[in-house]
Amino acid sequence: MHLDHTHTGPGAVSADAHRPDGTRRALRIGLGGPVGSGKTATVAALCRALRTELSLAVVTNDIYTREDADFLLREAVLPPERIAAVETGACPHTAIRDDISANLEAVEDLEDAVGPLDLILVESGGDNLTATFSKGLVDAQIFVIDVAGGDDIPRKGGPGVTTADLLVVNKTDLAPHVGSDLARMAADAKAQRAELPVVFQSLRGEAGVTEVAAWVRGKLGAWRA
Amino acid sequence: MVRAAGAPMSRAALLVLADGRFPAGGHAHSGGAEAAVKAGRVTSAATLEEFCRGRLHTVGRVAAALAAAAALGIDPAELDAAADARTPSPALRATARRLGRQLLRAARACWPSPELDALAAAFPKGAHQPVVLGLTARSAGLGPEDAAHCAAYESVGGPTTATVRLLSLDPFEATAVLARLAPELDAVVEAAVAAARRAVLDGTDALPAASGPLLEIGAEGHAAWPVRLFAS
């Protein structure tokens, strides 16, 4: 059946590394995590750090219409035509894991409209600790938690904390104020994730998103190799 | 016109296609339920039942006939134009095309066929969802009754799931609404398939053209809301 299956229309297979015209598509990185952990702020910081060296676009998945997309527009981290919002019908995890069709259309439409692109960041709507991205949608995923959400989150684990390609523990500047033990969080994360990397960051600090941006560059290097 | 299908007939394929978890984008849409809830027209299982009955006999009936017609092999481009003519709201036309495009992706992965490829090439931004649904059923080796059942069931199943989320409605009461509508749904399907068979001989004007004006008006308002849970 597949032999006479011509690829004349839009791609039939979601994870194809190539676009219909044969060029290699953009690397897609997903950012997930609980509400308020700093996903959108991390996306904004990544855009500012990478936009001069890479051709970038962002897809947001909002619970309520386009809040996160509007934030990115207000902050002017990218031109508006490089930001697309997907609506998720009260189920943000469904849109990134179980039924990824709307998100795939968003990434493909962005590549058609403003491409070629090097990198597309797909931000999930704030969700719970079980939310992960489908491999049919993204090539790698970052899970963002924060110290104020409870320093027992790394110990509790769950698919996001345990399996994400990068775990970001955000808002480290708040740790002394909320009584979070960063050393314990690091040890718990290590126990859950073995060799998978963890970054502790404060976007208010001098280093900001530097470490995460370096990790993204590494992934992009591997994708292009 | 004689029906020529892709794969051999399979009842199990119908279950795959009709499954609410079939990844074709429907989960983000309420079928007008969000607008009806906000307007105070749907507040309970009883009012949900009336809302669904209204949908079933209007947009459900039209969608079922379009799907059956596509499954019978009527030209999808003609059916898409017929669907446009039966959908006054621009917002609903856009939604139908978006959902059609999403369904087509899943369909081509599940039941690849030259007809689905041709549809994707002819409608890169999507054809009306019921037309894609009918052609998907055809590619899966299913018949017009199967396609019409899927379309009619979607017309009430989607809003019911959405209303459970919007009103925190008791899921047993909500699902019982669908069970009570089942005999009516069968009757709608029978009429829709008969109309589709007439359309094979007489053209797409033989397809039903029922519509729910409040659904159309509600959809236009809903599309302009700054804050909403569902895409439509």
Short mmCIF file of C-alpha atoms in Angstrom, two decimals:
data_model
loop_
_atom_site.label_atom_id
_atom_site.label_comp_id
_atom_site.label_asym_id
_atom_site.label_seq_id
_atom_site.Cartn_x
_atom_site.Cartn_y
_atom_site.Cartn_z
CA MET A 1 0.00 0.00 0.00
CA HIS A 2 2.77 2.37 0.91
CA LEU A 3 4.69 1.90 -2.34
CA ASP A 4 2.20 3.79 -4.48
CA HIS A 5 1.64 6.30 -1.69
CA THR A 6 2.68 9.60 -3.24
CA HIS A 7 3.69 12.43 -0.91
CA THR A 8 2.12 15.20 -2.93
CA GLY A 9 -0.08 16.70 -0.23
CA PRO A 10 0.78 17.80 3.28
CA GLY A 11 2.87 15.29 5.18
CA ALA A 12 1.04 12.17 6.23
CA VAL A 13 3.57 11.15 8.83
CA SER A 14 4.08 13.46 11.77
CA ALA A 15 7.64 12.70 12.81
CA ASP A 16 9.16 12.81 9.31
CA ALA A 17 12.50 14.58 9.51
CA HIS A 18 11.91 16.13 6.11
CA ARG A 19 9.33 18.53 4.77
CA PRO A 20 7.29 17.72 1.64
CA ASP A 21 9.82 19.61 -0.50
CA GLY A 22 12.65 17.38 0.76
CA THR A 23 14.39 19.95 3.00
CA ARG A 24 15.14 19.03 6.59
CA ARG A 25 12.53 20.44 8.95
CA ALA A 26 13.20 22.52 12.03
CA LEU A 27 14.19 20.91 15.33
CA ARG A 28 11.15 20.91 17.63
CA ILE A 29 11.65 21.23 21.37
CA GLY A 30 8.73 20.98 23.80
CA LEU A 31 8.53 22.83 27.11
CA GLY A 32 6.09 21.42 29.66
CA GLY A 33 5.48 21.71 33.38
CA PRO A 34 3.03 22.86 36.04
CA VAL A 35 1.15 26.16 35.92
CA GLY A 36 3.28 29.13 36.94
CA SER A 37 6.65 27.36 36.89
CA GLY A 38 8.05 29.77 34.31
CA LYS A 39 7.62 28.01 30.97
CA THR A 40 6.62 31.16 29.09
CA ALA A 41 9.35 33.21 30.78
CA THR A 42 11.88 30.54 29.79
CA VAL A 43 10.60 30.56 26.20
CA ALA A 44 10.88 34.35 26.11
CA ALA A 45 14.42 34.23 27.49
CA LEU A 46 15.42 31.52 24.99
CA CYS A 47 14.06 33.61 22.12
CA ARG A 48 16.09 36.62 23.24
CA ALA A 49 19.22 34.47 23.64
CA LEU A 50 18.95 32.62 20.32
CA ARG A 51 17.08 34.86 17.88
CA THR A 52 20.17 36.56 16.45
CA GLU A 53 21.90 33.25 15.63
CA LEU A 54 18.89 31.06 14.68
CA SER A 55 15.66 31.29 12.72
CA LEU A 56 13.06 30.66 15.44
CA ALA A 57 9.33 30.25 15.96
CA VAL A 58 7.10 29.44 18.94
CA VAL A 59 3.85 27.50 19.32
CA THR A 60 1.91 28.07 22.55
CA ASN A 61 -0.81 25.81 23.96
CA ASP A 62 -3.04 27.84 26.21
CA ILE A 63 -5.74 26.57 28.50
CA TYR A 64 -7.66 29.78 28.00
CA THR A 65 -7.27 30.89 24.38
CA ARG A 66 -4.05 32.89 23.72
CA GLU A 67 -2.73 34.29 27.02
CA ASP A 68 0.81 32.95 26.57
CA ALA A 69 1.02 33.94 22.92
CA ASP A 70 -0.12 37.43 23.87
CA PHE A 71 2.55 37.61 26.59
CA LEU A 72 5.25 36.73 24.06
CA LEU A 73 3.85 39.31 21.64
CA ARG A 74 3.80 42.03 24.31
CA GLU A 75 7.37 41.20 25.25
CA ALA A 76 8.22 41.40 21.53
CA VAL A 77 10.58 38.43 21.74
CA LEU A 78 9.77 37.49 18.14
CA PRO A 79 7.82 39.09 15.27
CA PRO A 80 4.11 38.18 15.54
CA GLU A 81 4.16 35.97 12.44
CA ARG A 82 6.57 33.65 14.25
CA ILE A 83 4.21 32.96 17.17
CA ALA A 84 1.19 30.65 16.82
CA ALA A 85 -1.38 29.75 19.48
CA VAL A 86 -3.13 26.37 19.68
CA GLU A 87 -6.37 26.06 21.65
CA THR A 88 -6.65 22.91 23.70
CA GLY A 89 -10.29 22.48 24.82
CA ALA A 90 -9.56 22.26 28.57
CA CYS A 91 -7.09 19.41 28.03
CA PRO A 92 -3.58 20.75 27.45
CA HIS A 93 -1.94 17.33 27.84
CA THR A 94 -4.19 15.83 25.14
CA ALA A 95 -2.99 18.41 22.62
CA ILE A 96 0.68 17.58 23.17
CA ARG A 97 0.47 13.84 23.72
CA ASP A 98 -2.70 11.94 22.72
CA ASP A 99 -3.97 14.03 19.81
CA ILE A 100 -1.18 16.17 18.43
CA SER A 101 -2.84 17.09 15.13
CA ALA A 102 -3.51 20.77 15.91
CA ASN A 103 0.06 21.28 17.12
CA LEU A 104 1.51 19.55 14.06
CA GLU A 105 -0.50 21.86 11.83
CA ALA A 106 0.79 24.85 13.76
CA VAL A 107 4.45 23.86 13.39
CA GLU A 108 4.03 22.98 9.72
CA ASP A 109 2.15 26.20 8.98
CA LEU A 110 4.90 28.22 10.67
CA GLU A 111 7.57 26.52 8.54
CA ASP A 112 5.51 27.16 5.41
CA ALA A 113 4.85 30.79 6.30
CA VAL A 114 8.17 32.04 7.72
CA GLY A 115 10.58 29.16 7.06
CA PRO A 116 13.08 27.79 6.68
CA LEU A 117 13.35 27.58 10.46
CA ASP A 118 16.13 26.14 12.61
CA LEU A 119 14.12 25.68 15.78
CA ILE A 120 10.49 25.65 16.91
CA LEU A 121 9.73 25.82 20.62
CA VAL A 122 6.40 24.18 21.51
CA GLU A 123 5.16 25.34 24.91
CA SER A 124 2.47 23.27 26.61
CA GLY A 125 -0.33 24.74 28.66
CA GLY A 126 0.34 24.57 32.38
CA ASP A 127 -0.56 21.06 33.45
CA ASN A 128 0.21 18.40 36.01
CA LEU A 129 3.27 16.29 36.64
CA THR A 130 2.22 13.54 34.22
CA ALA A 131 2.20 15.73 31.10
CA THR A 132 4.72 14.75 28.44
CA PHE A 133 5.05 15.49 24.73
CA SER A 134 4.51 12.88 22.04
CA LYS A 135 7.61 11.89 20.07
CA GLY A 136 5.44 12.50 16.99
CA LEU A 137 5.38 16.21 17.87
CA VAL A 138 8.77 17.10 19.38
CA ASP A 139 12.33 15.82 19.09
CA ALA A 140 13.25 16.66 22.68
CA GLN A 141 11.45 18.00 25.71
CA ILE A 142 12.22 20.25 28.65
CA PHE A 143 10.22 19.95 31.87
CA VAL A 144 10.11 23.16 33.91
CA ILE A 145 9.33 23.13 37.63
CA ASP A 146 10.09 25.79 40.21
CA VAL A 147 11.35 25.86 43.77
CA ALA A 148 8.20 27.59 45.04
CA GLY A 149 5.94 24.77 43.83
CA GLY A 150 7.33 22.55 46.58
CA ASP A 151 10.83 21.12 46.91
CA ASP A 152 9.39 17.59 47.05
CA ILE A 153 8.41 17.60 43.34
CA PRO A 154 11.67 15.96 42.15
CA ARG A 155 11.23 13.25 44.82
CA LYS A 156 7.62 12.61 43.73
CA GLY A 157 8.82 12.05 40.17
CA GLY A 158 6.26 11.35 37.46
CA PRO A 159 6.84 11.11 33.70
CA GLY A 160 7.78 14.79 33.24
CA VAL A 161 10.37 14.92 36.00
CA THR A 162 11.71 11.43 35.32
CA THR A 163 11.87 11.21 31.52
CA ALA A 164 12.21 14.75 30.13
CA ASP A 165 15.43 15.27 28.18
CA LEU A 166 16.16 18.28 30.38
CA LEU A 167 14.73 19.14 33.80
CA VAL A 168 14.79 22.84 34.65
CA VAL A 169 14.34 23.88 38.28
CA ASN A 170 13.35 27.52 37.96
CA LYS A 171 13.21 30.53 40.31
CA THR A 172 16.18 29.45 42.43
CA ASP A 173 16.36 33.03 43.72
CA LEU A 174 13.13 32.33 45.66
CA ALA A 175 14.52 29.27 47.49
CA PRO A 176 15.49 31.07 50.72
CA HIS A 177 12.11 32.82 50.85
CA VAL A 178 9.98 29.69 50.47
CA GLY A 179 12.19 27.35 52.48
CA SER A 180 13.13 25.11 49.56
CA ASP A 181 16.24 22.98 49.91
CA LEU A 182 18.05 23.14 46.55
CA ALA A 183 20.60 20.47 47.51
CA ARG A 184 17.80 18.07 48.37
CA MET A 185 16.01 18.88 45.09
CA ALA A 186 19.24 18.18 43.18
CA ALA A 187 19.80 14.87 44.97
CA ASP A 188 16.18 13.77 44.42
CA ALA A 189 16.35 14.74 40.74
CA LYS A 190 19.58 12.79 40.35
CA ALA A 191 17.93 9.74 41.94
CA GLN A 192 14.94 9.98 39.59
CA ARG A 193 16.83 10.81 36.40
CA ALA A 194 20.20 9.08 36.65
CA GLU A 195 22.32 10.59 33.86
CA LEU A 196 19.67 12.91 32.36
CA PRO A 197 20.63 16.57 32.84
CA VAL A 198 19.14 19.03 35.34
CA VAL A 199 19.58 22.82 35.24
CA PHE A 200 18.90 25.08 38.22
CA GLN A 201 18.18 28.59 36.97
CA SER A 202 16.97 32.00 38.00
CA LEU A 203 15.91 34.17 35.09
CA ARG A 204 16.48 37.18 37.34
CA GLY A 205 20.12 36.23 37.90
CA GLU A 206 23.01 37.20 35.69
CA ALA A 207 23.34 33.79 34.03
CA GLY A 208 19.61 33.72 33.23
CA VAL A 209 18.76 31.16 30.57
CA THR A 210 22.40 30.62 29.47
CA GLU A 211 22.65 26.95 30.47
CA VAL A 212 19.34 25.99 28.88
CA ALA A 213 20.27 27.88 25.71
CA ALA A 214 23.56 25.96 25.58
CA TRP A 215 21.64 22.68 25.91
CA VAL A 216 19.34 23.73 23.04
CA ARG A 217 22.38 24.54 20.88
CA GLY A 218 23.75 21.09 21.62
CA LYS A 219 20.49 19.45 20.55
CA LEU A 220 20.44 21.51 17.37
CA GLY A 221 24.01 20.47 16.57
CA ALA A 222 23.04 16.81 16.95
CA TRP A 223 19.88 17.31 14.83
CA ARG A 224 21.88 18.82 11.99
CA ALA A 225 24.68 16.25 12.13
CA MET B 1 -21.88 5.14 -9.62
CA VAL B 2 -20.72 1.91 -8.02
CA ARG B 3 -19.04 1.81 -4.66
CA ALA B 4 -15.43 0.68 -4.91
CA ALA B 5 -13.69 0.60 -1.57
CA GLY B 6 -10.08 0.28 -0.47
CA ALA B 7 -9.63 -2.39 2.17
CA PRO B 8 -12.01 -5.31 2.76
CA MET B 9 -15.02 -4.63 5.00
CA SER B 10 -14.15 -4.60 8.68
CA ARG B 11 -16.41 -3.92 11.67
CA ALA B 12 -13.37 -3.35 13.86
CA ALA B 13 -12.25 -0.50 11.59
CA LEU B 14 -15.52 1.27 12.45
CA LEU B 15 -14.66 1.06 16.14
CA VAL B 16 -11.22 2.54 15.47
CA LEU B 17 -12.70 5.43 13.47
CA ALA B 18 -15.57 6.09 15.91
CA ASP B 19 -13.38 5.98 19.01
CA GLY B 20 -13.41 9.31 20.84
CA ARG B 21 -9.65 8.94 21.24
CA PHE B 22 -9.06 8.80 17.48
CA PRO B 23 -6.47 11.60 17.14
CA ALA B 24 -8.27 13.98 14.79
CA GLY B 25 -8.47 17.16 16.85
CA GLY B 26 -12.07 16.94 18.06
CA HIS B 27 -11.17 17.16 21.73
CA ALA B 28 -10.54 20.91 21.47
CA HIS B 29 -14.03 21.65 20.09
CA SER B 30 -17.39 21.79 21.88
CA GLY B 31 -19.77 21.74 18.90
CA GLY B 32 -21.39 24.95 20.09
CA ALA B 33 -21.83 23.70 23.66
CA GLU B 34 -19.55 26.34 25.18
CA ALA B 35 -21.57 29.16 23.62
CA ALA B 36 -24.84 27.50 24.67
CA VAL B 37 -23.62 27.02 28.25
CA LYS B 38 -22.51 30.66 28.45
CA ALA B 39 -25.88 31.79 27.10
CA GLY B 40 -27.66 29.75 29.77
CA ARG B 41 -29.34 27.41 27.30
CA VAL B 42 -27.49 24.31 28.48
CA THR B 43 -27.49 24.02 32.28
CA SER B 44 -28.21 20.33 33.02
CA ALA B 45 -28.46 16.86 31.52
CA ALA B 46 -32.03 17.61 30.42
CA THR B 47 -31.09 20.80 28.57
CA LEU B 48 -28.00 19.08 27.15
CA GLU B 49 -30.34 16.46 25.69
CA GLU B 50 -32.47 19.11 24.00
CA PHE B 51 -29.35 20.84 22.67
CA CYS B 52 -28.00 17.55 21.29
CA ARG B 53 -31.38 16.65 19.78
CA GLY B 54 -31.36 19.97 17.97
CA ARG B 55 -27.85 19.35 16.66
CA LEU B 56 -28.62 15.79 15.63
CA HIS B 57 -31.59 16.78 13.46
CA THR B 58 -29.85 19.76 11.84
CA VAL B 59 -26.05 19.77 11.49
CA GLY B 60 -25.88 16.10 12.47
CA ARG B 61 -28.22 15.11 9.69
CA VAL B 62 -26.37 17.20 7.12
CA ALA B 63 -22.97 15.89 8.23
CA ALA B 64 -24.24 12.30 8.13
CA ALA B 65 -25.54 12.73 4.58
CA LEU B 66 -22.30 14.36 3.40
CA ALA B 67 -20.24 11.57 4.98
CA ALA B 68 -22.43 8.88 3.45
CA ALA B 69 -22.22 10.58 0.05
CA ALA B 70 -18.41 10.70 0.24
CA ALA B 71 -18.35 7.04 1.27
CA LEU B 72 -20.47 6.23 -1.78
CA GLY B 73 -17.86 7.81 -4.02
CA ILE B 74 -19.42 11.15 -4.95
CA ASP B 75 -16.76 13.72 -5.95
CA PRO B 76 -15.37 15.22 -2.71
CA ALA B 77 -14.95 18.66 -4.32
CA GLU B 78 -18.67 18.76 -5.14
CA LEU B 79 -19.50 17.63 -1.62
CA ASP B 80 -17.20 20.24 -0.14
CA ALA B 81 -19.01 22.95 -2.09
CA ALA B 82 -22.33 21.50 -0.89
CA ALA B 83 -21.06 21.63 2.69
CA ASP B 84 -20.01 25.27 2.24
CA ALA B 85 -23.49 26.13 0.97
CA ARG B 86 -25.02 24.46 4.04
CA THR B 87 -22.81 26.27 6.58
CA PRO B 88 -23.71 29.99 6.73
CA SER B 89 -21.28 30.88 9.55
CA PRO B 90 -17.75 31.67 8.32
CA ALA B 91 -16.41 30.61 11.73
CA LEU B 92 -18.05 27.19 11.39
CA ARG B 93 -16.77 26.80 7.83
CA ALA B 94 -13.24 27.51 9.06
CA THR B 95 -13.67 25.05 11.92
CA ALA B 96 -15.00 22.34 9.61
CA ARG B 97 -12.00 22.74 7.31
CA ARG B 98 -9.52 22.76 10.17
CA LEU B 99 -11.03 19.58 11.60
CA GLY B 100 -11.14 18.06 8.13
CA ARG B 101 -7.44 18.68 7.69
CA GLN B 102 -6.66 17.18 11.09
CA LEU B 103 -8.79 14.12 10.37
CA LEU B 104 -7.10 13.68 7.01
CA ARG B 105 -3.68 13.42 8.65
CA ALA B 106 -4.87 10.65 10.97
CA ALA B 107 -6.77 8.95 8.15
CA ARG B 108 -3.74 8.85 5.85
CA ALA B 109 -1.65 7.34 8.62
CA CYS B 110 -4.29 4.69 9.44
CA TRP B 111 -5.77 3.80 6.04
CA PRO B 112 -3.45 5.17 3.33
CA SER B 113 -5.14 5.35 -0.07
CA PRO B 114 -4.75 7.24 -3.36
CA GLU B 115 -8.16 8.86 -2.78
CA LEU B 116 -7.05 10.36 0.53
CA ASP B 117 -3.78 11.52 -1.06
CA ALA B 118 -5.73 13.18 -3.86
CA LEU B 119 -7.99 14.91 -1.33
CA ALA B 120 -4.95 16.21 0.57
CA ALA B 121 -3.45 17.54 -2.65
CA ALA B 122 -6.71 19.20 -3.73
CA PHE B 123 -7.42 20.72 -0.29
CA PRO B 124 -4.08 21.54 1.37
CA LYS B 125 -5.88 23.70 3.96
CA GLY B 126 -8.56 21.09 4.55
CA ALA B 127 -11.93 20.00 3.19
CA HIS B 128 -15.11 19.96 5.30
CA GLN B 129 -14.74 17.37 8.04
CA PRO B 130 -17.80 15.22 7.15
CA VAL B 131 -16.50 14.88 3.58
CA VAL B 132 -13.10 13.75 4.85
CA LEU B 133 -14.85 11.43 7.29
CA GLY B 134 -16.81 9.76 4.50
CA LEU B 135 -13.72 9.30 2.36
CA THR B 136 -11.85 7.97 5.39
CA ALA B 137 -14.57 5.40 5.98
CA ARG B 138 -14.35 4.44 2.31
CA SER B 139 -10.58 3.99 2.57
CA ALA B 140 -11.09 1.86 5.67
CA GLY B 141 -13.42 -0.43 3.76
CA LEU B 142 -16.52 0.88 5.51
CA GLY B 143 -19.87 1.70 3.94
CA PRO B 144 -22.10 4.79 3.83
CA GLU B 145 -24.10 3.70 6.89
CA ASP B 146 -20.90 3.45 8.90
CA ALA B 147 -19.73 6.89 7.76
CA ALA B 148 -23.11 8.43 8.54
CA HIS B 149 -23.20 6.82 11.98
CA CYS B 150 -19.79 8.28 12.80
CA ALA B 151 -20.82 11.76 11.64
CA ALA B 152 -24.16 11.72 13.44
CA TYR B 153 -22.62 10.40 16.63
CA GLU B 154 -19.85 13.03 16.55
CA SER B 155 -22.50 15.74 16.24
CA VAL B 156 -23.75 14.86 19.74
CA GLY B 157 -20.80 13.06 21.33
CA GLY B 158 -18.45 16.05 21.09
CA PRO B 159 -20.80 18.54 22.79
CA THR B 160 -21.62 16.01 25.49
CA THR B 161 -17.98 15.47 26.44
CA ALA B 162 -17.42 19.23 26.35
CA THR B 163 -20.42 19.87 28.60
CA VAL B 164 -19.10 17.41 31.18
CA ARG B 165 -16.00 19.61 31.36
CA LEU B 166 -17.83 22.96 31.18
CA LEU B 167 -20.54 22.25 33.78
CA SER B 168 -18.83 19.49 35.78
CA LEU B 169 -21.90 17.49 34.79
CA ASP B 170 -22.26 13.97 36.20
CA PRO B 171 -20.59 11.85 33.47
CA PHE B 172 -23.14 9.03 33.93
CA GLU B 173 -26.05 11.40 33.35
CA ALA B 174 -24.30 12.88 30.34
CA THR B 175 -23.59 9.52 28.75
CA ALA B 176 -27.18 8.43 29.42
CA VAL B 177 -28.24 11.38 27.26
CA LEU B 178 -26.34 9.82 24.34
CA ALA B 179 -27.88 6.42 25.03
CA ARG B 180 -31.39 7.90 25.00
CA LEU B 181 -30.66 9.63 21.68
CA ALA B 182 -29.42 6.41 20.05
CA PRO B 183 -32.73 5.34 18.44
CA GLU B 184 -33.20 8.84 16.97
CA LEU B 185 -29.61 8.75 15.78
CA ASP B 186 -30.26 5.50 13.92
CA ALA B 187 -33.29 7.08 12.24
CA VAL B 188 -31.31 10.18 11.24
CA VAL B 189 -28.62 7.95 9.73
CA GLU B 190 -31.17 5.97 7.74
CA ALA B 191 -32.64 9.15 6.24
CA ALA B 192 -29.17 10.59 5.60
CA VAL B 193 -27.99 7.50 3.74
CA ALA B 194 -31.18 7.48 1.65
CA ALA B 195 -30.53 11.11 0.72
CA ALA B 196 -26.90 10.30 -0.14
CA ARG B 197 -28.04 7.48 -2.43
CA ARG B 198 -30.40 9.91 -4.17
CA ALA B 199 -27.51 12.33 -4.55
CA VAL B 200 -25.55 9.69 -6.47
CA LEU B 201 -28.22 9.93 -9.19
CA ASP B 202 -29.60 13.45 -8.76
CA GLY B 203 -26.60 15.44 -7.61
CA THR B 204 -25.76 17.10 -4.29
CA ASP B 205 -28.98 19.16 -4.23
CA ALA B 206 -30.62 15.95 -3.00
CA LEU B 207 -28.65 16.22 0.25
CA PRO B 208 -30.47 17.70 3.27
CA ALA B 209 -29.87 21.37 4.11
CA ALA B 210 -31.12 21.68 7.69
CA SER B 211 -29.40 24.21 9.95
CA GLY B 212 -29.67 25.55 13.48
CA PRO B 213 -29.59 29.35 13.34
CA LEU B 214 -28.66 29.65 17.03
CA LEU B 215 -25.70 27.34 16.46
CA GLU B 216 -24.52 29.55 13.61
CA ILE B 217 -25.01 32.78 15.56
CA GLY B 218 -23.47 31.31 18.69
CA ALA B 219 -20.42 30.16 16.74
CA GLU B 220 -19.82 33.65 15.34
CA GLY B 221 -19.99 35.16 18.82
CA HIS B 222 -17.84 32.43 20.33
CA ALA B 223 -15.10 32.90 17.74
CA ALA B 224 -14.70 36.49 18.94
CA TRP B 225 -14.49 35.75 22.68
CA PRO B 226 -11.10 36.73 24.09
CA VAL B 227 -11.23 33.95 26.70
CA ARG B 228 -12.65 30.48 26.04
CA LEU B 229 -11.88 26.86 26.79
CA PHE B 230 -12.77 25.38 23.41
CA ALA B 231 -11.71 26.35 19.89
CA SER B 232 -15.34 26.22 18.72
#
